[in-house]
GROMACS .gro file of N, CA and C in nm:
model
  495
    1SER      N    1  10.055   8.468  11.496
    1SER     CA    2  10.201   8.541  11.506
    1SER      C    3  10.182   8.665  11.563
    2ARG      N    4  10.268   8.686  11.616
    2ARG     CA    5  10.299   8.815  11.727
    2ARG      C    6  10.300   8.925  11.631
    3ASP      N    7  10.236   9.052  11.697
    3ASP     CA    8  10.272   9.167  11.586
    3ASP      C    9  10.388   9.233  11.626
    4PRO      N   10  10.451   9.312  11.543
    4PRO     CA   11  10.599   9.371  11.635
    4PRO      C   12  10.585   9.471  11.706
    5SER      N   13  10.667   9.474  11.780
    5SER     CA   14  10.637   9.602  11.868
    5SER      C   15  10.714   9.732  11.826
    6ALA      N   16  10.698   9.843  11.872
    6ALA     CA   17  10.773   9.969  11.829
    6ALA      C   18  10.816  10.035  11.932
    7LEU      N   19  10.962  10.086  11.944
    7LEU     CA   20  10.999  10.117  12.070
    7LEU      C   21  11.073  10.257  12.003
    8MET      N   22  11.004  10.383  12.048
    8MET     CA   23  11.074  10.492  11.983
    8MET      C   24  11.152  10.599  12.087
    9VAL      N   25  11.264  10.664  12.044
    9VAL     CA   26  11.323  10.757  12.133
    9VAL      C   27  11.332  10.896  12.021
   10GLY      N   28  11.287  11.024  12.089
   10GLY     CA   29  11.273  11.137  12.010
   10GLY      C   30  11.359  11.223  12.115
   11GLY      N   31  11.402  11.317  12.032
   11GLY     CA   32  11.438  11.467  12.083
   11GLY      C   33  11.368  11.552  12.018
   12PHE      N   34  11.303  11.660  12.125
   12PHE     CA   35  11.232  11.753  12.067
   12PHE      C   36  11.276  11.876  12.100
   13ASN      N   37  11.267  11.967  12.003
   13ASN     CA   38  11.337  12.098  12.037
   13ASN      C   39  11.221  12.196  12.020
   14ARG      N   40  11.214  12.249  12.132
   14ARG     CA   41  11.116  12.321  12.238
   14ARG      C   42  11.117  12.454  12.119
   15GLY      N   43  11.234  12.519  12.102
   15GLY     CA   44  11.243  12.664  12.032
   15GLY      C   45  11.204  12.648  11.873
   16THR      N   46  11.201  12.506  11.838
   16THR     CA   47  11.192  12.506  11.676
   16THR      C   48  11.073  12.435  11.678
   17GLY      N   49  11.030  12.346  11.738
   17GLY     CA   50  10.899  12.279  11.715
   17GLY      C   51  10.939  12.120  11.672
   18VAL      N   52  11.044  12.095  11.631
   18VAL     CA   53  11.092  12.010  11.575
   18VAL      C   54  11.155  11.885  11.662
   19LEU      N   55  11.077  11.763  11.582
   19LEU     CA   56  11.096  11.638  11.704
   19LEU      C   57  11.160  11.547  11.589
   20ASP      N   58  11.296  11.492  11.641
   20ASP     CA   59  11.391  11.430  11.609
   20ASP      C   60  11.381  11.273  11.643
   21VAL      N   61  11.311  11.178  11.518
   21VAL     CA   62  11.313  11.050  11.572
   21VAL      C   63  11.470  11.003  11.611
   22VAL      N   64  11.530  10.970  11.713
   22VAL     CA   65  11.650  10.875  11.772
   22VAL      C   66  11.652  10.752  11.723
   23GLU      N   67  11.547  10.704  11.744
   23GLU     CA   68  11.569  10.544  11.751
   23GLU      C   69  11.399  10.503  11.731
   24ALA      N   70  11.437  10.408  11.634
   24ALA     CA   71  11.281  10.361  11.592
   24ALA      C   72  11.293  10.210  11.560
   25LEU      N   73  11.293  10.132  11.693
   25LEU     CA   74  11.307   9.988  11.678
   25LEU      C   75  11.196   9.915  11.651
   26ILE      N   76  11.153   9.857  11.528
   26ILE     CA   77  11.032   9.797  11.526
   26ILE      C   78  11.065   9.659  11.496
   27LYS      N   79  11.029   9.567  11.567
   27LYS     CA   80  11.032   9.411  11.536
   27LYS      C   81  10.970   9.330  11.633
   28LYS      N   82  10.919   9.229  11.602
   28LYS     CA   83  10.874   9.123  11.687
   28LYS      C   84  10.919   9.088  11.832
   29ARG      N   85  10.919   9.097  11.935
   29ARG     CA   86  10.956   9.091  12.074
   29ARG      C   87  10.868   9.019  12.141
   30LEU      N   88  10.924   8.914  12.257
   30LEU     CA   89  10.817   8.872  12.366
   30LEU      C   90  10.831   9.003  12.446
   31PRO      N   91  10.731   8.998  12.579
   31PRO     CA   92  10.705   9.092  12.649
   31PRO      C   93  10.833   9.128  12.736
   32ASP      N   94  10.907   9.017  12.784
   32ASP     CA   95  11.060   9.032  12.856
   32ASP      C   96  11.125   9.123  12.804
   33LYS      N   97  11.161   9.094  12.666
   33LYS     CA   98  11.243   9.145  12.580
   33LYS      C   99  11.209   9.313  12.564
   34ILE      N  100  11.073   9.323  12.549
   34ILE     CA  101  11.013   9.458  12.500
   34ILE      C  102  11.052   9.529  12.662
   35ILE      N  103  11.055   9.473  12.753
   35ILE     CA  104  11.081   9.563  12.908
   35ILE      C  105  11.246   9.551  12.879
   36SER      N  106  11.306   9.472  12.864
   36SER     CA  107  11.466   9.478  12.848
   36SER      C  108  11.512   9.581  12.783
   37ASP      N  109  11.456   9.601  12.666
   37ASP     CA  110  11.492   9.686  12.547
   37ASP      C  111  11.452   9.817  12.600
   38ILE      N  112  11.343   9.863  12.650
   38ILE     CA  113  11.311   9.987  12.696
   38ILE      C  114  11.398  10.029  12.834
   39ILE      N  115  11.429   9.923  12.905
   39ILE     CA  116  11.516   9.982  13.022
   39ILE      C  117  11.662  10.027  12.967
   40GLU      N  118  11.700   9.950  12.868
   40GLU     CA  119  11.840   9.964  12.838
   40GLU      C  120  11.835  10.106  12.773
   41LEU      N  121  11.725  10.142  12.649
   41LEU     CA  122  11.706  10.249  12.613
   41LEU      C  123  11.715  10.384  12.709
   42GLN      N  124  11.656  10.334  12.828
   42GLN     CA  125  11.638  10.449  12.930
   42GLN      C  126  11.773  10.477  12.973
   43ARG      N  127  11.854  10.363  13.013
   43ARG     CA  128  11.969  10.398  13.029
   43ARG      C  129  12.064  10.470  12.959
   44GLU      N  130  12.032  10.458  12.861
   44GLU     CA  131  12.112  10.513  12.748
   44GLU      C  132  12.063  10.642  12.713
   45TYR      N  133  11.958  10.678  12.729
   45TYR     CA  134  11.897  10.829  12.664
   45TYR      C  135  11.832  10.908  12.779
   46LYS      N  136  11.826  10.842  12.890
   46LYS     CA  137  11.750  10.917  13.026
   46LYS      C  138  11.621  10.999  12.980
   47CYS      N  139  11.555  10.943  12.927
   47CYS     CA  140  11.423  11.003  12.854
   47CYS      C  141  11.310  11.069  12.984
   48ASN      N  142  11.262  11.169  12.938
   48ASN     CA  143  11.164  11.215  13.048
   48ASN      C  144  11.064  11.168  13.096
   49VAL      N  145  11.013  11.102  12.961
   49VAL     CA  146  10.898  11.021  12.997
   49VAL      C  147  10.887  10.893  12.874
   50TRP      N  148  10.809  10.781  12.908
   50TRP     CA  149  10.776  10.689  12.794
   50TRP      C  150  10.628  10.687  12.836
   51GLY      N  151  10.582  10.659  12.692
   51GLY     CA  152  10.424  10.650  12.659
   51GLY      C  153  10.388  10.479  12.633
   52VAL      N  154  10.285  10.435  12.720
   52VAL     CA  155  10.267  10.322  12.660
   52VAL      C  156  10.118  10.292  12.648
   53GLU      N  157  10.060  10.268  12.558
   53GLU     CA  158   9.913  10.244  12.544
   53GLU      C  159   9.851  10.182  12.650
   54ALA      N  160   9.761  10.269  12.716
   54ALA     CA  161   9.670  10.195  12.849
   54ALA      C  162   9.565  10.117  12.795
   55VAL      N  163   9.585  10.003  12.708
   55VAL     CA  164   9.475   9.922  12.647
   55VAL      C  165   9.537   9.814  12.684
   56GLN      N  166   9.465   9.696  12.700
   56GLN     CA  167   9.450   9.559  12.741
   56GLN      C  168   9.595   9.497  12.800
   57PHE      N  169   9.687   9.433  12.752
   57PHE     CA  170   9.758   9.381  12.798
   57PHE      C  171   9.896   9.498  12.816
   58GLN      N  172   9.894   9.597  12.750
   58GLN     CA  173   9.988   9.680  12.753
   58GLN      C  174  10.004   9.750  12.915
   59GLU      N  175   9.896   9.764  12.963
   59GLU     CA  176   9.866   9.822  13.087
   59GLU      C  177   9.958   9.738  13.158
   60PHE      N  178   9.920   9.618  13.160
   60PHE     CA  179  10.016   9.513  13.270
   60PHE      C  180  10.160   9.532  13.229
   61LEU      N  181  10.201   9.545  13.126
   61LEU     CA  182  10.347   9.551  13.072
   61LEU      C  183  10.396   9.686  13.133
   62ARG      N  184  10.309   9.787  13.111
   62ARG     CA  185  10.371   9.914  13.158
   62ARG      C  186  10.390   9.911  13.336
   63THR      N  187  10.330   9.854  13.400
   63THR     CA  188  10.316   9.809  13.540
   63THR      C  189  10.447   9.719  13.573
   64GLU      N  190  10.477   9.643  13.501
   64GLU     CA  191  10.582   9.524  13.501
   64GLU      C  192  10.686   9.610  13.468
   65LEU      N  193  10.690   9.739  13.366
   65LEU     CA  194  10.801   9.742  13.364
   65LEU      C  195  10.871   9.881  13.438
   66VAL      N  196  10.772   9.945  13.508
   66VAL     CA  197  10.798  10.029  13.598
   66VAL      C  198  10.863   9.943  13.715
   67LYS      N  199  10.811   9.857  13.763
   67LYS     CA  200  10.863   9.773  13.885
   67LYS      C  201  10.972   9.704  13.854
   68ARG      N  202  11.002   9.634  13.741
   68ARG     CA  203  11.138   9.554  13.729
   68ARG      C  204  11.265   9.688  13.673
   69SER      N  205  11.227   9.829  13.626
   69SER     CA  206  11.331   9.926  13.628
   69SER      C  207  11.375   9.979  13.742
   70ALA      N  208  11.265   9.982  13.814
   70ALA     CA  209  11.285  10.073  13.959
   70ALA      C  210  11.393   9.951  14.043
   71ALA      N  211  11.364   9.847  14.048
   71ALA     CA  212  11.447   9.727  14.090
   71ALA      C  213  11.584   9.705  14.065
   72LEU      N  214  11.593   9.748  13.898
   72LEU     CA  215  11.706   9.782  13.847
   72LEU      C  216  11.815   9.909  13.858
   73GLY      N  217  11.760   9.993  13.937
   73GLY     CA  218  11.797  10.132  13.919
   73GLY      C  219  11.803  10.219  13.835
   74VAL      N  220  11.717  10.221  13.730
   74VAL     CA  221  11.697  10.271  13.611
   74VAL      C  222  11.565  10.294  13.572
   75PRO      N  223  11.498  10.363  13.697
   75PRO     CA  224  11.347  10.396  13.702
   75PRO      C  225  11.303  10.442  13.547
   76VAL      N  226  11.171  10.366  13.472
   76VAL     CA  227  11.133  10.423  13.352
   76VAL      C  228  11.024  10.509  13.381
   77PRO      N  229  11.001  10.636  13.343
   77PRO     CA  230  10.908  10.722  13.400
   77PRO      C  231  10.801  10.726  13.290
   78ALA      N  232  10.738  10.563  13.313
   78ALA     CA  233  10.630  10.525  13.171
   78ALA      C  234  10.483  10.634  13.250
   79VAL      N  235  10.424  10.649  13.140
   79VAL     CA  236  10.272  10.669  13.168
   79VAL      C  237  10.190  10.637  13.058
   80GLY      N  238  10.055  10.590  13.122
   80GLY     CA  239   9.979  10.469  13.022
   80GLY      C  240   9.903  10.630  12.931
   81ILE      N  241   9.883  10.602  12.840
   81ILE     CA  242   9.812  10.698  12.720
   81ILE      C  243   9.727  10.620  12.667
   82THR      N  244   9.578  10.659  12.675
   82THR     CA  245   9.449  10.623  12.621
   82THR      C  246   9.441  10.687  12.463
   83PRO      N  247   9.433  10.619  12.376
   83PRO     CA  248   9.395  10.633  12.243
   83PRO      C  249   9.250  10.725  12.256
   84HIS      N  250   9.203  10.842  12.195
   84HIS     CA  251   9.043  10.862  12.212
   84HIS      C  252   8.986  10.874  12.053
   85THR      N  253   9.088  10.870  11.963
   85THR     CA  254   9.031  10.893  11.823
   85THR      C  255   9.068  10.760  11.754
   86ASP      N  256   8.998  10.762  11.660
   86ASP     CA  257   9.042  10.671  11.540
   86ASP      C  258   9.205  10.676  11.482
   87LYS      N  259   9.261  10.516  11.503
   87LYS     CA  260   9.390  10.528  11.445
   87LYS      C  261   9.385  10.593  11.310
   88LEU      N  262   9.316  10.559  11.237
   88LEU     CA  263   9.369  10.615  11.108
   88LEU      C  264   9.369  10.769  11.084
   89LEU      N  265   9.273  10.797  11.165
   89LEU     CA  266   9.279  10.961  11.157
   89LEU      C  267   9.426  11.018  11.229
   90ARG      N  268   9.436  10.942  11.371
   90ARG     CA  269   9.565  11.015  11.424
   90ARG      C  270   9.681  10.999  11.353
   91ILE      N  271   9.689  10.859  11.284
   91ILE     CA  272   9.844  10.874  11.183
   91ILE      C  273   9.826  10.938  11.082
   92GLU      N  274   9.721  10.975  10.988
   92GLU     CA  275   9.706  11.042  10.916
   92GLU      C  276   9.757  11.173  10.916
   93SER      N  277   9.720  11.260  11.088
   93SER     CA  278   9.728  11.359  11.125
   93SER      C  279   9.911  11.399  11.128
   94LEU      N  280   9.960  11.289  11.117
   94LEU     CA  281  10.115  11.324  11.111
   94LEU      C  282  10.173  11.388  11.010
   95GLN      N  283  10.097  11.351  10.867
   95GLN     CA  284  10.144  11.394  10.739
   95GLN      C  285  10.176  11.535  10.706
   96PRO      N  286  10.105  11.606  10.757
   96PRO     CA  287  10.152  11.769  10.730
   96PRO      C  288  10.300  11.822  10.808
   97HIS      N  289  10.278  11.715  10.924
   97HIS     CA  290  10.387  11.763  11.009
   97HIS      C  291  10.509  11.725  10.944
   98MET      N  292  10.485  11.584  10.890
   98MET     CA  293  10.632  11.528  10.820
   98MET      C  294  10.680  11.642  10.696
   99ALA      N  295  10.558  11.653  10.620
   99ALA     CA  296  10.575  11.725  10.511
   99ALA      C  297  10.664  11.880  10.546
  100ASN      N  298  10.623  11.944  10.647
  100ASN     CA  299  10.693  12.055  10.696
  100ASN      C  300  10.816  12.026  10.778
  101GLN      N  301  10.850  11.904  10.774
  101GLN     CA  302  10.984  11.878  10.844
  101GLN      C  303  10.986  11.909  10.982
  102LEU      N  304  10.850  11.910  11.066
  102LEU     CA  305  10.870  11.917  11.203
  102LEU      C  306  10.879  11.777  11.276
  103ILE      N  307  10.864  11.689  11.192
  103ILE     CA  308  10.896  11.529  11.238
  103ILE      C  309  11.004  11.476  11.157
  104ARG      N  310  11.120  11.465  11.176
  104ARG     CA  311  11.227  11.417  11.132
  104ARG      C  312  11.267  11.275  11.152
  105LEU      N  313  11.291  11.180  11.047
  105LEU     CA  314  11.336  11.061  11.082
  105LEU      C  315  11.499  11.057  11.018
  106HIS      N  316  11.544  10.974  11.013
  106HIS     CA  317  11.668  10.888  11.007
  106HIS      C  318  11.643  10.827  10.881
  107PRO      N  319  11.737  10.809  10.774
  107PRO     CA  320  11.732  10.712  10.662
  107PRO      C  321  11.768  10.576  10.686
  108SER      N  322  11.823  10.541  10.824
  108SER     CA  323  11.836  10.415  10.830
  108SER      C  324  11.729  10.356  10.920
  109GLN      N  325  11.607  10.432  10.912
  109GLN     CA  326  11.489  10.403  11.010
  109GLN      C  327  11.409  10.330  10.910
  110LYS      N  328  11.434  10.233  10.802
  110LYS     CA  329  11.361  10.189  10.710
  110LYS      C  330  11.267  10.111  10.737
  111THR      N  331  11.224  10.034  10.872
  111THR     CA  332  11.083   9.978  10.894
  111THR      C  333  10.968  10.062  10.898
  112LEU      N  334  11.000  10.176  10.983
  112LEU     CA  335  10.914  10.288  11.006
  112LEU      C  336  10.899  10.356  10.878
  113ILE      N  337  10.985  10.417  10.788
  113ILE     CA  338  10.974  10.474  10.638
  113ILE      C  339  10.897  10.397  10.576
  114ASP      N  340  10.876  10.233  10.557
  114ASP     CA  341  10.819  10.178  10.483
  114ASP      C  342  10.703  10.151  10.536
  115GLN      N  343  10.637  10.152  10.653
  115GLN     CA  344  10.508  10.167  10.723
  115GLN      C  345  10.436  10.262  10.680
  116LEU      N  346  10.521  10.357  10.703
  116LEU     CA  347  10.485  10.544  10.666
  116LEU      C  348  10.397  10.531  10.530
  117ARG      N  349  10.508  10.499  10.460
  117ARG     CA  350  10.524  10.500  10.311
  117ARG      C  351  10.396  10.393  10.237
  118HIS      N  352  10.352  10.316  10.318
  118HIS     CA  353  10.248  10.204  10.275
  118HIS      C  354  10.127  10.207  10.347
  119PHE      N  355  10.122  10.322  10.427
  119PHE     CA  356  10.008  10.306  10.520
  119PHE      C  357   9.884  10.381  10.454
  120PRO      N  358   9.738  10.313  10.459
  120PRO     CA  359   9.718  10.233  10.561
  120PRO      C  360   9.725  10.075  10.499
  121LYS      N  361   9.803  10.067  10.377
  121LYS     CA  362   9.773   9.921  10.317
  121LYS      C  363   9.898   9.836  10.396
  122ALA      N  364  10.004   9.894  10.441
  122ALA     CA  365  10.117   9.815  10.503
  122ALA      C  366  10.053   9.668  10.586
  123ASP      N  367  10.119   9.602  10.614
  123ASP     CA  368  10.061   9.467  10.692
  123ASP      C  369  10.080   9.532  10.845
  124HIS      N  370  10.154   9.604  10.878
  124HIS     CA  371  10.158   9.662  11.014
  124HIS      C  372  10.175   9.814  11.016
  125ASP      N  373  10.085   9.848  11.133
  125ASP     CA  374  10.108   9.999  11.146
  125ASP      C  375  10.170  10.055  11.289
  126ASP      N  376  10.245   9.950  11.358
  126ASP     CA  377  10.274   9.978  11.486
  126ASP      C  378  10.390  10.086  11.500
  127GLY      N  379  10.432  10.134  11.400
  127GLY     CA  380  10.542  10.255  11.369
  127GLY      C  381  10.476  10.370  11.378
  128PRO      N  382  10.408  10.346  11.273
  128PRO     CA  383  10.328  10.484  11.282
  128PRO      C  384  10.224  10.543  11.382
  129ASP      N  385  10.139  10.430  11.434
  129ASP     CA  386  10.093  10.449  11.548
  129ASP      C  387  10.157  10.488  11.672
  130THR      N  388  10.333  10.435  11.710
  130THR     CA  389  10.396  10.479  11.799
  130THR      C  390  10.464  10.595  11.763
  131LEU      N  391  10.467  10.649  11.654
  131LEU     CA  392  10.518  10.775  11.599
  131LEU      C  393  10.419  10.898  11.623
  132HIS      N  394  10.297  10.863  11.600
  132HIS     CA  395  10.212  10.982  11.651
  132HIS      C  396  10.202  10.992  11.824
  133MET      N  397  10.213  10.895  11.878
  133MET     CA  398  10.221  10.912  12.034
  133MET      C  399  10.359  10.968  12.061
  134LEU      N  400  10.445  10.939  12.032
  134LEU     CA  401  10.577  11.022  12.035
  134LEU      C  402  10.536  11.150  12.005
  135TRP      N  403  10.498  11.193  11.911
  135TRP     CA  404  10.487  11.344  11.864
  135TRP      C  405  10.355  11.415  11.958
  136MET      N  406  10.270  11.316  12.012
  136MET     CA  407  10.189  11.417  12.122
  136MET      C  408  10.259  11.407  12.243
  137ILE      N  409  10.335  11.321  12.286
  137ILE     CA  410  10.411  11.329  12.383
  137ILE      C  411  10.516  11.459  12.395
  138ALA      N  412  10.572  11.478  12.266
  138ALA     CA  413  10.650  11.609  12.272
  138ALA      C  414  10.590  11.698  12.276
  139LEU      N  415  10.461  11.708  12.205
  139LEU     CA  416  10.403  11.850  12.193
  139LEU      C  417  10.346  11.878  12.354
  140THR      N  418  10.305  11.788  12.424
  140THR     CA  419  10.207  11.827  12.553
  140THR      C  420  10.309  11.813  12.694
  141ARG      N  421  10.420  11.756  12.661
  141ARG     CA  422  10.514  11.709  12.817
  141ARG      C  423  10.618  11.743  12.809
  142SER      N  424  10.664  11.852  12.711
  142SER     CA  425  10.809  11.883  12.684
  142SER      C  426  10.803  12.051  12.722
  143GLY      N  427  10.733  12.092  12.809
  143GLY     CA  428  10.757  12.228  12.859
  143GLY      C  429  10.793  12.200  12.983
  144GLY      N  430  10.909  12.308  13.012
  144GLY     CA  431  10.969  12.327  13.173
  144GLY      C  432  11.054  12.222  13.182
  145MET      N  433  11.120  12.118  13.131
  145MET     CA  434  11.191  12.019  13.176
  145MET      C  435  11.332  12.075  13.098
  146ALA      N  436  11.454  12.073  13.191
  146ALA     CA  437  11.558  12.115  13.179
  146ALA      C  438  11.622  12.008  13.091
  147TYR      N  439  11.708  12.045  13.007
  147TYR     CA  440  11.788  11.952  12.909
  147TYR      C  441  11.901  11.919  12.950
  148GLU      N  442  11.929  11.774  12.937
  148GLU     CA  443  12.068  11.731  12.991
  148GLU      C  444  12.074  11.620  12.861
  149GLY      N  445  12.177  11.642  12.795
  149GLY     CA  446  12.238  11.547  12.688
  149GLY      C  447  12.264  11.418  12.726
  150ALA      N  448  12.197  11.287  12.620
  150ALA     CA  449  12.228  11.161  12.686
  150ALA      C  450  12.383  11.158  12.640
  151LYS      N  451  12.464  11.050  12.734
  151LYS     CA  452  12.579  11.019  12.684
  151LYS      C  453  12.572  10.893  12.612
  152LYS      N  454  12.597  10.920  12.489
  152LYS     CA  455  12.620  10.803  12.369
  152LYS      C  456  12.710  10.719  12.435
  153THR      N  457  12.671  10.577  12.422
  153THR     CA  458  12.788  10.483  12.466
  153THR      C  459  12.870  10.454  12.312
  154GLU      N  460  12.940  10.387  12.308
  154GLU     CA  461  13.033  10.349  12.204
  154GLU      C  462  13.004  10.238  12.116
  155ASP      N  463  12.917  10.142  12.180
  155ASP     CA  464  12.846  10.036  12.138
  155ASP      C  465  12.702  10.119  12.072
  156ASN      N  466  12.735  10.152  11.924
  156ASN     CA  467  12.586  10.211  11.877
  156ASN      C  468  12.511  10.093  11.791
  157SER      N  469  12.577   9.974  11.836
  157SER     CA  470  12.499   9.845  11.707
  157SER      C  471  12.410   9.776  11.816
  158ARG      N  472  12.400   9.795  11.953
  158ARG     CA  473  12.311   9.733  12.059
  158ARG      C  474  12.179   9.690  12.002
  159PHE      N  475  12.095   9.816  11.938
  159PHE     CA  476  11.937   9.789  11.907
  159PHE      C  477  11.960   9.792  11.758
  160GLY      N  478  12.033   9.792  11.696
  160GLY     CA  479  12.062   9.815  11.537
  160GLY      C  480  12.071   9.967  11.504
  161GLY      N  481  12.015  10.026  11.578
  161GLY     CA  482  11.991  10.208  11.555
  161GLY      C  483  12.122  10.245  11.537
  162ARG      N  484  12.108  10.360  11.488
  162ARG     CA  485  12.261  10.475  11.465
  162ARG      C  486  12.277  10.536  11.578
  163GLY      N  487  12.146  10.598  11.674
  163GLY     CA  488  12.184  10.672  11.766
  163GLY      C  489  12.144  10.824  11.685
  164ALA      N  490  12.192  10.897  11.786
  164ALA     CA  491  12.198  11.041  11.766
  164ALA      C  492  12.275  11.084  11.641
  165TRP      N  493  12.234  11.178  11.553
  165TRP     CA  494  12.319  11.199  11.430
  165TRP      C  495  12.330  11.354  11.427
   0.00000   0.00000   0.00000
């Protein structure tokens, strides 16, 4: 059976160093659905960068995402990310930042919260692994970018998330 995929959008405040996880969409999807969901999230939030793990099939997925999104007029700024440390250590490194309220989740993000709460014994760790990538992107790629607020659509239910709060 297919592992879930985790798609996340975060808002990072450079002044306070706080990352708010705006969307945490974790579910089983086919590759075409992953691509279309990312394009819709990009259309909605106009993210500065998307990180895609540059291993195995994900690298093909990233290049396909870039091609398809550009053809649709919603270019996704996707970069490949190659993990260099042990996954267990990466995910455990989030704990102090979460305890210090530098990474904030919304109570509606139940799948992510459950995966974090039960880590490393949870059935899946896609959410925590993606959260670590989001945190690293926020810390390393947020400097010098002008802030432009995303325009929230009225239809907040499309992805099952609650959007910005």
